[in-house]
PDB file of C-alpha atoms in Angstrom:
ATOM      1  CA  UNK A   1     233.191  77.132  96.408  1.00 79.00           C
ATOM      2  CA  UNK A   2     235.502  77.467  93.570  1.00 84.00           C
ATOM      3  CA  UNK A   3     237.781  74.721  91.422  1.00 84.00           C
ATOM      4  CA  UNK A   4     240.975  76.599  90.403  1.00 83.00           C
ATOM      5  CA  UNK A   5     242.423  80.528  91.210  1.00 86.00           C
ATOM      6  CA  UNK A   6     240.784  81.815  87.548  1.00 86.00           C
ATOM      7  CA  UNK A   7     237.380  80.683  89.032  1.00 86.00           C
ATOM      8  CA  UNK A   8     238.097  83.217  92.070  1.00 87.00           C
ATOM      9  CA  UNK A   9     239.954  85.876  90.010  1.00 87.00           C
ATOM     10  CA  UNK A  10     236.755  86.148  87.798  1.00 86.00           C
ATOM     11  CA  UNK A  11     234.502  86.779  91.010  1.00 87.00           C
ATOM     12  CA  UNK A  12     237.440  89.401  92.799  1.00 89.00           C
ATOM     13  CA  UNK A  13     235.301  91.403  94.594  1.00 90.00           C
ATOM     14  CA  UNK A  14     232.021  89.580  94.333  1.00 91.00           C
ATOM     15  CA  UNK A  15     229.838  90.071  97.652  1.00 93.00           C
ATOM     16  CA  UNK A  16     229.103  87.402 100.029  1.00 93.00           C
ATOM     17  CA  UNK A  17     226.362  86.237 102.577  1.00 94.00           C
ATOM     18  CA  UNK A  18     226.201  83.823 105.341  1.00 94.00           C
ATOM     19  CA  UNK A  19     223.042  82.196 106.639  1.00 92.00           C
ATOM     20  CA  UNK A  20     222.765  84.553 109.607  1.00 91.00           C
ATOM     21  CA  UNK A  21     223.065  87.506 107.468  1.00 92.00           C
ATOM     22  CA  UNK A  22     226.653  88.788 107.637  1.00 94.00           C
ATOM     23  CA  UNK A  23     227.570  90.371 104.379  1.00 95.00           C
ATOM     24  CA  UNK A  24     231.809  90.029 102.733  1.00 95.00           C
ATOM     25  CA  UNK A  25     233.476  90.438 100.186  1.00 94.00           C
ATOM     26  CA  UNK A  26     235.397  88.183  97.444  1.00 93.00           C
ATOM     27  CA  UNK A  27     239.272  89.734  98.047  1.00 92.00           C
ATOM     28  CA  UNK A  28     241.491  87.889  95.949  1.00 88.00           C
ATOM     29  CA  UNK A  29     243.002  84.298  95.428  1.00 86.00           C
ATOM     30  CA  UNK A  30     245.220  82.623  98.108  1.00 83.00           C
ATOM     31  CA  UNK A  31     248.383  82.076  96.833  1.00 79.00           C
ATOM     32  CA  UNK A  32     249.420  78.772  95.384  1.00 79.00           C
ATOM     33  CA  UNK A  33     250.620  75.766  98.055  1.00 76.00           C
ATOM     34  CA  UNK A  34     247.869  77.465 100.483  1.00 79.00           C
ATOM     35  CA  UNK A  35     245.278  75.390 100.763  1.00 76.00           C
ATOM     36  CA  UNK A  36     243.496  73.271  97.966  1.00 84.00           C
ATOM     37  CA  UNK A  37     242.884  74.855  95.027  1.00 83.00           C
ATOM     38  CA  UNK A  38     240.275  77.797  94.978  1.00 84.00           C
ATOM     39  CA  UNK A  39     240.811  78.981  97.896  1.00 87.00           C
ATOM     40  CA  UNK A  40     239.960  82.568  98.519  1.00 89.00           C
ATOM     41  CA  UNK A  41     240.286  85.332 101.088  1.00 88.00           C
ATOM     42  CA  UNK A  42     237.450  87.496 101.775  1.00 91.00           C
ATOM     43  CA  UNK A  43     236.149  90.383 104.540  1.00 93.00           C
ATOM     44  CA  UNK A  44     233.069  90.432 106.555  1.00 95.00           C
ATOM     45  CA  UNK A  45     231.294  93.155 108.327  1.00 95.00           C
ATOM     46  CA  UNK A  46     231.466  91.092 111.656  1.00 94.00           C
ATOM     47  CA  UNK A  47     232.876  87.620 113.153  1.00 94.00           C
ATOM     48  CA  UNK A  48     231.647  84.616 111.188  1.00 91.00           C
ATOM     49  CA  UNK A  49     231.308  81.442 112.832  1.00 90.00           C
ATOM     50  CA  UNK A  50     233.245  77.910 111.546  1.00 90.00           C
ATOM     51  CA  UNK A  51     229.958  76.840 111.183  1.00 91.00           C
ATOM     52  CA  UNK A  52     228.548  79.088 108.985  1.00 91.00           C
ATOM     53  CA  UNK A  53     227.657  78.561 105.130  1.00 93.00           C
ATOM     54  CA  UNK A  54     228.720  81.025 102.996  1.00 92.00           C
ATOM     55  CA  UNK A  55     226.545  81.880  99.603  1.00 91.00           C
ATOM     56  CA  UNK A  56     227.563  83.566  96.622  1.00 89.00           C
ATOM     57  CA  UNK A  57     224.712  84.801  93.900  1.00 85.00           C
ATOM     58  CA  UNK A  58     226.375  84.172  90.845  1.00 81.00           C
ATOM     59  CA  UNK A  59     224.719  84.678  87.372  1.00 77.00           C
ATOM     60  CA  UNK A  60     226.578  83.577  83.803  1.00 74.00           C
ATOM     61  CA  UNK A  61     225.282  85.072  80.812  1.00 79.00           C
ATOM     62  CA  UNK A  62     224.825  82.451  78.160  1.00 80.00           C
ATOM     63  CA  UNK A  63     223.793  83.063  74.597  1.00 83.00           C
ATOM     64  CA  UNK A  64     221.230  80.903  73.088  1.00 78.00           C
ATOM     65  CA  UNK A  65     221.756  79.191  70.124  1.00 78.00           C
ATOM     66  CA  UNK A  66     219.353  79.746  67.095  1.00 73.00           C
ATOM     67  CA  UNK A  67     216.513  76.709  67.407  1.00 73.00           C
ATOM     68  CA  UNK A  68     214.660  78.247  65.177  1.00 71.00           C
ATOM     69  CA  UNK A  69     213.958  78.249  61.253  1.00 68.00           C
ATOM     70  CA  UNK A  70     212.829  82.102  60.446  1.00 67.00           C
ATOM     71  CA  UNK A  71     210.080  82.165  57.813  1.00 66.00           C
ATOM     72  CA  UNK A  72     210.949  84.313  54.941  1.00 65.00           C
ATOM     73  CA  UNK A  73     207.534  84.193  53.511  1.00 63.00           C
ATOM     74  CA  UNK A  74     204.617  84.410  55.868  1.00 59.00           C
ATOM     75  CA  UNK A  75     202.060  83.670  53.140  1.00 59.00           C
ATOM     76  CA  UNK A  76     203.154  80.790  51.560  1.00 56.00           C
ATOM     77  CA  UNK A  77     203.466  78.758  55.064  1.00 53.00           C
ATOM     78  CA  UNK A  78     199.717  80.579  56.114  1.00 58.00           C
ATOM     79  CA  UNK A  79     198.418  78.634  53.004  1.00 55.00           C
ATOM     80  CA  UNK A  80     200.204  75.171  53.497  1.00 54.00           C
ATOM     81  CA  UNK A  81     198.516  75.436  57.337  1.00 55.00           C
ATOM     82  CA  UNK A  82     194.886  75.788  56.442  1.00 55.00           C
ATOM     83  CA  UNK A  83     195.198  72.547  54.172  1.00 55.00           C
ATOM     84  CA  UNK A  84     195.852  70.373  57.097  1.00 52.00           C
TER      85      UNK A  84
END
């Protein structure tokens, strides 16, 4: 689920979901030498099976950059439209 323990330290306490509806919680990073890296511990409200796949909604605000070219003067580009 996650590449490195910044990944899972930026999600601490992010909620979980498995397929069959079970809800958890993101606790904090395993330590280092346990496991690959991003590995996480987490609590569930009940007994999760080996089996089942864990989601996590995650949404990343990113700011557009300006595509744009703001027109300063409306009327002179009106008047270079209608001579098309």
């Amino acid at each position: 689920m996650f590449n490195s323990q910044l990944e899972v330290s930026k999600f601490e306490g992010a909620k979980v979901r498995t397929v069959s509806g079970i809800r958890g919680m993101i606790k904090k990073a395993a330590r280092e030498g346990v496991g690959p890296n991003g590995t996480f511990r987490a609590t569930f409200e009940d007994k999760i099976k080996l089996s089942d796949i864990v989601f996590l909604r995650t949404y990343y605000q990113v700011k557009p950059i300006q595509f744009y070219n703001p027109i300063l003067s409306h009327s002179q580009n009106r008047l270079m439209k209608t001579t098309y």
